[in-house]
Amino acid sequence: MCLGIPGQIVELLDGDEQLARVEVTGVRRTINVGLFDDGEIGVGDWVLIHVGFAMSKIDEEEAAMALSSLRMMGQGYDEEIEALLASRVEVREQASASEPESTAPLRSVG
Amino acid sequence: MKFVDEYRDPAAARSLVSRITDLAGDDTFKFMEVCGGHTHTIYRHGIEHVLPRTVELVHGPGCPVCVIPMGRVDDAIAVAETPGVIFTSFGDMMRVPGGNGNLLEAKARGADVRFVYSPLDALRIAVEHPDREVVFFAVGFETTAPSTAVTLCKARDDDVRNFSVFSNHVTIVPPIKAILESPDLRLDGFLGPGHVSTVIGNHPYRFVPQQYGKPLVTAGFEPLDILQAIVMLLTQIREGRCEIENQYTRIVRDEGNPRALQILAEVFELRPHFEWRGLGFISQSALKLRPEFAPWDAELRYAVPGVRVADPKACQCGEVLKGVIKPWECKVFGTACTPETPIGTCMVSSEGACAAYYNFGRLHREAAVSLGRASA
């Protein structure tokens, strides 16, 4: 539960929900970035994602290590990624500002 | 991925282990890793078997699922079985046993219990089901509590009235203090938690060196992070220093995350006391919703039994969580209690010492025993 999944911010979404699009293992998801002040996080930054929120800002090296550690967990990793991908943190329906959800198979990265 | 390999480089590990061996000399040291994530790394990579016999790692209480007492699980089930309720929980909590079974069993009996990844998923379910009451079972240390806080602010701002939170958030400092006060255990220092510290920073641990005279080094989750943190602890001791140090500077800042701390303070306040599995009641160790958030407080909205339930006699999670015994020293470990049929919480969560040891550590240990405890 305390796992952090690394993702790279690809778009900050407009609106008051403090949402951003991130790329996680090749799949794009929406996460909440409300635990950071405006301007603290930008496109291209890496973050650790915890329960749908950007928990900490990391560098690319840390992201690669976190991902590698997660993959070593095997089933635990699959479950965590699956849970993240099944999650929808947009509480109200959003007009999608970017391209439609990727339909990449979940396990292609494991 | 060259840089990843650098943190798992066997030559670098050997060099750190040899420094640890030299620094320890003939003395013996016992360090507690507070965080369940560290416990996982230690067992996953067999770190305790590359350390010299003079340095022992003791597992601490930093597994949020493990420390929830039986009575709170029963409370959760009582809320879940209230007609009209959709009860949402992190997957880890589903199999945690209470006195009346677990949430999965409640679901099998007909309760609408749903697994969610994020508290925001629970809020979304509430928005989508205005005719139902949605309750979120909030667990976790300061790593997770800010996410619940943001979700509650959102429920307030959007006036979502069919949503509430059953808060079981706990804080990391009081159990460290309780362990330092415990006569059962003599510790020489701490590996401080990584992710919790990204939120609270390093300052809240100052009492550890100042009042108890023990060093604390906040550590990352890679095997070399753990070894390097042990080197830093031993170096402090050998140089006659006793302070807070940060090995995990890649992520942890001394001041933590001010925005997360601010929102925590806005939404939560300390409970006078809270029961921890194995550690008993610890004062000011858990978070409840502030009065302004009363409409979203499940403990005020539902008849929560609030009955204290003693742990099963056979289960020794309490001693494991305090670091008094190792998982394999528990009488039911690996026999009556396994990850498939857990009796205690430490066997449920992947961060629990028993589950981590069951899945990884015992293989390293058996190998080490059969090789006459070969070094790295």
XYZ file of C-alpha atoms in Angstrom:
486
model
C 0.000 0.000 0.000
C 2.905 2.334 0.636
C 4.306 1.533 -2.768
C 5.002 4.421 -5.033
C 4.590 3.936 -8.757
C 6.747 6.224 -10.884
C 5.093 8.222 -13.639
C 6.070 11.112 -15.891
C 3.815 14.144 -16.177
C 2.713 14.644 -19.773
C 0.020 17.277 -19.284
C -1.358 19.477 -16.527
C -5.140 19.587 -16.864
C -7.100 22.810 -16.601
C -9.874 23.108 -14.074
C -10.102 23.132 -10.307
C -9.582 19.416 -9.683
C -5.773 19.715 -9.712
C -5.330 16.845 -12.107
C -2.501 15.867 -14.398
C -1.975 13.245 -17.064
C 0.964 10.956 -16.393
C 2.542 8.176 -18.342
C 2.989 5.017 -16.301
C 4.746 2.101 -17.989
C 3.562 3.332 -21.374
C -0.049 3.915 -20.360
C -1.527 7.355 -19.695
C -3.540 7.950 -16.545
C -4.950 10.895 -14.685
C -3.648 11.590 -11.182
C -4.197 14.284 -8.577
C -1.371 16.773 -8.010
C -3.077 18.713 -5.216
C -0.312 17.922 -2.724
C 1.973 20.288 -4.615
C 1.754 24.033 -4.974
C 1.124 25.507 -8.395
C 4.298 25.583 -10.430
C 6.064 22.959 -8.327
C 5.367 20.245 -10.874
C 5.512 20.591 -14.626
C 5.361 18.599 -17.827
C 8.315 16.220 -18.088
C 8.743 15.867 -14.304
C 8.770 12.425 -12.715
C 6.656 11.733 -9.648
C 5.977 8.810 -7.340
C 2.266 8.040 -7.406
C 0.595 6.781 -4.251
C -3.162 6.042 -4.048
C -3.811 8.206 -7.093
C -1.819 11.226 -5.910
C 1.609 12.546 -6.832
C 3.398 11.902 -3.528
C 6.897 13.121 -4.309
C 8.868 14.586 -7.127
C 11.732 12.348 -8.208
C 14.368 12.283 -10.898
C 14.534 9.882 -13.800
C 17.118 7.737 -12.053
C 14.905 7.271 -8.997
C 11.967 6.505 -11.276
C 13.903 3.742 -13.008
C 14.918 2.258 -9.662
C 11.406 2.396 -8.248
C 10.044 0.685 -11.339
C 12.717 -1.960 -11.241
C 11.983 -2.636 -7.538
C 8.280 -2.912 -8.291
C 8.872 -5.362 -11.099
C 10.849 -7.584 -8.781
C 7.712 -7.951 -6.693
C 6.049 -9.952 -9.465
C 2.408 -10.417 -8.584
C 2.394 -7.511 -6.138
C 3.576 -5.252 -8.947
C 0.938 -6.502 -11.392
C -1.780 -5.937 -8.820
C -0.578 -2.447 -7.967
C -0.335 -1.375 -11.625
C -3.685 -2.954 -12.413
C -5.270 -1.149 -9.481
C -3.793 2.151 -10.613
C -5.011 1.645 -14.152
C -8.507 0.671 -12.996
C -8.699 3.757 -10.807
C -10.421 6.914 -12.012
C -9.609 9.907 -9.891
C -11.632 12.380 -11.952
C -14.534 12.789 -9.601
C -16.643 14.644 -12.131
C -16.637 13.709 -15.774
C -13.910 15.675 -17.506
C -13.830 16.761 -21.063
C -10.741 14.897 -22.146
C -8.139 17.437 -23.061
C -5.798 14.934 -24.601
C -5.894 11.791 -26.661
C -8.129 8.878 -25.663
C -6.959 6.312 -23.091
C -4.330 3.963 -24.344
C -5.474 0.396 -24.532
C -2.010 -1.100 -24.208
C -2.145 -4.510 -22.538
C -1.340 -4.220 -18.834
C 1.151 -7.000 -18.609
C 3.258 -6.091 -21.596
C 5.664 -4.292 -19.318
C 6.038 -6.813 -16.495
C 19.435 1.008 -16.912
C 22.933 1.509 -15.701
C 22.001 3.712 -12.759
C 19.666 1.081 -11.313
C 22.454 -1.438 -11.319
C 24.620 0.981 -9.386
C 22.238 0.709 -6.439
C 22.355 -3.076 -6.564
C 26.035 -3.413 -7.475
C 27.437 -6.481 -5.655
C 30.918 -4.954 -5.423
C 29.533 -1.787 -3.839
C 27.453 -3.923 -1.478
C 30.502 -5.938 -0.453
C 32.452 -2.785 0.188
C 29.661 -1.379 2.388
C 29.330 -4.683 4.259
C 33.049 -4.678 4.926
C 32.830 -1.115 6.276
C 29.919 -2.185 8.479
C 31.960 -5.129 9.756
C 34.959 -2.905 10.513
C 32.896 -0.197 12.191
C 31.040 -2.696 14.365
C 34.249 -4.438 15.442
C 33.573 -6.768 18.357
C 30.538 -4.855 19.626
C 26.978 -5.834 18.804
C 24.350 -3.449 17.449
C 20.627 -3.636 17.040
C 18.943 -1.188 14.652
C 15.227 -0.952 13.965
C 13.922 -0.272 10.483
C 10.657 1.504 11.210
C 9.107 1.165 7.770
C 7.505 -1.934 6.288
C 8.917 -1.002 2.878
C 12.407 -1.378 4.331
C 11.473 -4.738 5.857
C 10.381 -5.840 2.407
C 13.713 -4.782 0.823
C 15.700 -6.436 3.613
C 14.024 -9.806 3.135
C 13.712 -9.496 -0.633
C 17.445 -9.031 -1.038
C 18.607 -11.194 1.865
C 20.313 -8.221 3.504
C 20.292 -9.693 6.981
C 22.419 -12.574 5.757
C 25.136 -10.402 4.267
C 25.462 -8.382 7.463
C 28.005 -9.464 10.054
C 26.622 -11.268 13.100
C 27.387 -8.159 15.131
C 24.693 -6.088 13.388
C 21.067 -7.094 13.734
C 18.084 -5.463 12.034
C 14.831 -5.441 13.969
C 11.541 -4.847 12.194
C 9.335 -2.028 13.394
C 5.673 -1.019 13.386
C 5.624 0.899 10.075
C 3.093 -1.245 8.268
C -0.224 0.632 8.248
C -2.365 -2.441 7.679
C -0.556 -4.443 10.370
C -1.208 -2.013 13.204
C -5.013 -1.790 12.813
C -6.498 -3.608 15.827
C -9.201 -6.282 15.572
C -11.877 -4.007 17.045
C -11.517 -1.437 14.260
C -11.977 -4.145 11.623
C -15.164 -5.191 13.425
C -16.278 -1.550 13.384
C -15.602 -1.410 9.647
C -17.668 -4.557 9.091
C -20.541 -3.125 11.158
C -20.571 -0.016 8.941
C -20.245 -2.141 5.785
C -23.263 -4.215 6.804
C -25.451 -1.161 7.355
C -28.253 -1.269 4.742
C -27.667 1.082 1.816
C -23.935 1.457 2.413
C -21.251 0.953 -0.206
C -18.106 0.296 1.814
C -14.813 1.028 0.054
C -11.355 -0.076 1.133
C -7.800 -0.534 -0.094
C -7.262 -4.126 -1.193
C -4.753 -4.754 1.618
C -7.420 -4.304 4.276
C -9.869 -6.797 2.785
C -8.303 -9.878 4.364
C -7.321 -8.365 7.698
C -9.075 -10.423 10.336
C -11.257 -8.859 13.005
C -13.116 -10.652 15.752
C -15.979 -11.367 13.318
C -14.033 -12.347 10.237
C -12.825 -9.968 7.536
C -14.334 -7.633 4.949
C -14.227 -10.253 2.198
C -16.412 -12.492 4.346
C -18.777 -9.581 4.985
C -18.963 -9.124 1.215
C -19.745 -12.824 0.783
C -22.581 -12.400 3.317
C -24.058 -9.710 1.085
C -22.471 -6.434 2.161
C -21.532 -4.120 -0.718
C -17.778 -3.962 -0.124
C -15.648 -2.609 -2.943
C -11.920 -2.438 -3.430
C -10.586 0.971 -4.447
C -7.097 2.171 -5.339
C -7.605 5.777 -4.254
C -9.889 7.642 -1.841
C -10.895 9.667 -4.906
C -12.307 6.468 -6.431
C -14.549 6.200 -3.370
C -15.688 9.806 -3.741
C -16.419 9.224 -7.415
C -18.566 6.199 -6.512
C -20.526 8.463 -4.156
C -21.091 11.024 -6.920
C -22.226 8.267 -9.263
C -24.580 6.693 -6.682
C -26.414 9.632 -5.080
C -29.012 7.218 -3.643
C -26.416 5.252 -1.669
C -24.113 6.087 1.254
C -20.443 5.560 0.414
C -17.911 5.053 3.209
C -14.138 4.990 2.731
C -12.039 2.906 5.154
C -9.022 5.194 5.542
C -5.812 3.603 6.787
C -2.193 4.630 6.537
C 0.506 6.832 8.019
C 1.321 10.385 6.963
C 2.146 9.015 3.504
C -1.508 8.303 2.800
C -3.419 10.646 5.115
C -2.880 13.762 2.914
C -4.665 11.989 0.043
C -7.657 11.344 2.279
C -7.508 14.992 3.376
C -7.596 16.268 -0.216
C -10.521 13.934 -0.922
C -12.444 15.259 2.095
C -11.856 18.862 1.023
C -13.197 17.944 -2.380
C -16.289 16.310 -0.841
C -16.868 19.491 1.156
C -16.260 21.845 -1.769
C -18.562 19.827 -4.052
C -21.044 19.274 -1.209
C -21.085 15.499 -1.665
C -23.196 14.522 1.332
C -23.484 10.764 0.756
C -19.756 10.259 1.323
C -17.944 9.715 4.614
C -14.576 8.538 5.883
C -13.885 5.986 8.632
C -10.503 7.354 9.658
C -7.862 4.994 10.951
C -4.933 7.159 9.955
C -2.012 6.912 12.328
C 1.147 8.920 12.882
C 4.675 7.560 12.944
C 6.293 9.411 15.827
C 4.210 8.093 18.790
C 4.928 4.388 18.130
C 8.658 5.149 17.828
C 8.400 6.831 21.214
C 6.435 3.870 22.620
C 9.115 1.478 21.402
C 11.851 3.617 22.941
C 9.937 3.531 26.232
C 9.450 -0.219 26.036
C 11.631 -2.219 28.411
C 11.578 -5.244 26.064
C 14.035 -3.925 23.581
C 17.480 -2.385 23.584
C 18.058 -0.517 20.342
C 21.146 1.347 19.158
C 19.464 3.408 16.460
C 16.831 3.656 13.760
C 16.531 3.529 10.006
C 13.945 6.278 9.521
C 11.040 5.729 7.126
C 11.402 6.937 3.545
C 7.994 7.860 2.195
C 6.482 9.110 5.460
C 9.438 11.462 5.729
C 8.724 12.976 2.311
C 5.597 14.360 3.999
C 6.696 15.110 7.580
C 10.380 15.773 6.906
C 13.171 14.923 9.335
C 12.528 17.443 12.104
C 9.813 15.417 13.929
C 12.401 12.741 14.764
C 14.644 15.121 16.706
C 13.437 13.710 20.030
C 15.087 10.379 19.173
C 18.654 11.688 19.545
C 17.766 14.546 21.890
C 15.665 12.699 24.467
C 16.672 9.083 23.985
C 20.251 9.427 22.788
C 19.778 7.240 19.697
C 20.790 8.143 16.132
C 18.277 8.006 13.284
C 19.087 7.901 9.570
C 16.246 8.316 7.063
C 16.851 5.701 4.382
C 15.817 4.835 0.831
C 14.443 1.522 -0.362
C 17.267 0.118 -2.462
C 19.536 -2.525 -0.894
C 22.523 -0.180 -1.028
C 20.435 2.563 0.611
C 19.869 0.289 3.597
C 23.529 -0.716 3.815
C 24.678 2.882 3.486
C 22.264 3.990 6.209
C 23.731 1.333 8.523
C 27.218 2.663 7.758
C 25.991 6.173 8.633
C 24.490 4.959 11.941
C 27.667 3.118 12.943
C 29.856 6.048 11.885
C 27.840 8.392 14.107
C 28.220 6.021 17.036
C 31.970 5.564 16.475
C 32.500 9.316 16.167
C 30.521 9.954 19.314
C 27.783 11.787 17.413
C 24.062 11.241 17.846
C 21.835 13.027 15.370
C 19.296 12.853 12.561
C 20.839 12.200 9.177
C 19.242 11.836 5.779
C 20.514 9.088 3.501
C 17.493 9.483 1.187
C 18.261 13.013 0.015
C 17.113 11.989 -3.462
C 13.538 12.421 -2.205
C 13.315 13.483 1.442
C 13.677 17.139 2.354
C 14.212 18.154 5.982
C 11.072 20.273 5.988
C 8.935 17.582 4.307
C 6.059 18.620 2.057
C 4.603 21.862 3.511
C 1.506 21.738 1.294
C 0.665 18.195 2.457
C 1.251 19.125 6.112
C -0.977 22.172 5.749
C -3.880 20.188 4.315
C -3.441 17.486 6.970
C -3.749 20.097 9.693
C -6.789 21.626 8.002
C -8.738 18.357 7.919
C -7.487 16.215 10.801
C -6.769 16.552 14.485
C -5.095 14.153 16.905
C -7.212 11.633 18.776
C -6.569 11.576 22.522
C -5.606 7.914 22.166
C -5.798 5.064 19.670
C -5.266 1.349 19.989
C -2.447 -0.199 17.961
C -2.289 -3.887 17.336
C 0.405 -5.240 19.603
C 1.402 -1.873 21.013
C -1.802 -1.169 22.933
C -3.214 2.322 23.428
C -0.863 5.132 22.434
C -1.876 8.690 23.196
C -2.143 11.234 20.366
C -1.104 8.636 17.822
C -3.961 8.753 15.325
C -5.972 11.230 13.284
C -9.678 11.975 13.363
C -11.690 14.424 11.334
C -11.946 17.967 12.670
C -15.417 19.105 13.803
C -15.802 21.125 10.577
C -15.795 17.813 8.715
C -18.357 16.132 11.004
C -20.854 15.605 8.132
C -18.240 13.386 6.450
C -17.150 11.511 9.582
C -18.367 7.898 9.437
C -17.781 7.469 13.165
C -20.428 10.106 13.820
C -22.814 8.942 11.104
C -22.936 5.244 11.923
C -23.374 3.183 15.061
C -19.799 1.983 15.388
C -19.527 -0.674 18.125
C -16.077 0.516 19.245
C -15.462 -2.659 21.185
C -11.899 -3.629 21.993
C -11.137 -7.161 20.827
C -8.088 -9.020 22.097
C -5.810 -10.579 19.488
C -6.021 -14.363 19.103
C -3.798 -16.010 21.706
C -1.794 -17.905 19.112
C -0.935 -14.727 17.180
C 2.240 -12.883 18.122
C 1.955 -9.939 15.712
C 2.341 -7.629 18.691
C 5.793 -8.936 19.505
C 6.725 -8.918 15.812
C 5.592 -5.279 15.437
C 7.648 -4.249 18.450
C 10.658 -6.139 17.127
C 10.745 -8.393 20.188
C 10.562 -11.578 18.120
C 11.318 -12.427 14.499
C 8.496 -13.729 12.291
C 9.776 -17.305 12.323
C 9.795 -17.327 16.106
C 5.995 -17.027 16.202
C 4.322 -20.314 17.066
C 1.848 -20.247 14.164
C 4.168 -18.785 11.499
C 3.967 -20.717 8.243
C 1.717 -23.390 9.744
C -1.662 -22.086 10.883
C -0.790 -18.571 9.652
C 0.164 -18.117 5.984
C -0.518 -15.363 3.405
C -3.467 -17.457 2.138
C -5.038 -17.876 5.587
C -3.575 -15.136 7.767
C -4.309 -15.131 11.484
C -2.401 -11.920 12.137
C -2.055 -8.689 10.193
C 1.699 -9.032 9.672
C 0.955 -11.952 7.347
C -1.640 -10.011 5.302
C 0.174 -6.991 3.909
C 3.145 -7.291 1.578
C 4.817 -4.784 3.901
C 4.159 -6.964 6.926
C 7.281 -8.570 8.346
C 5.710 -12.043 8.378
C 4.499 -11.936 4.769
C 7.817 -10.509 3.542
C 9.695 -13.192 5.433
C 7.316 -15.941 4.281
C 7.630 -14.912 0.632
C 11.337 -14.171 0.460
C 13.293 -14.247 3.670
C 12.884 -17.862 4.666
C 14.506 -18.971 1.414
C 17.535 -16.784 2.073
C 17.652 -17.992 5.651
C 17.388 -21.632 4.737
C 20.118 -21.137 2.148
C 22.313 -19.326 4.652
C 21.796 -22.023 7.265
C 22.608 -24.804 4.839
C 25.748 -22.969 3.701
C 26.847 -22.454 7.266
C 25.920 -18.805 6.914
C 28.190 -17.996 4.050
C 28.972 -14.334 3.717
C 28.040 -12.265 0.678
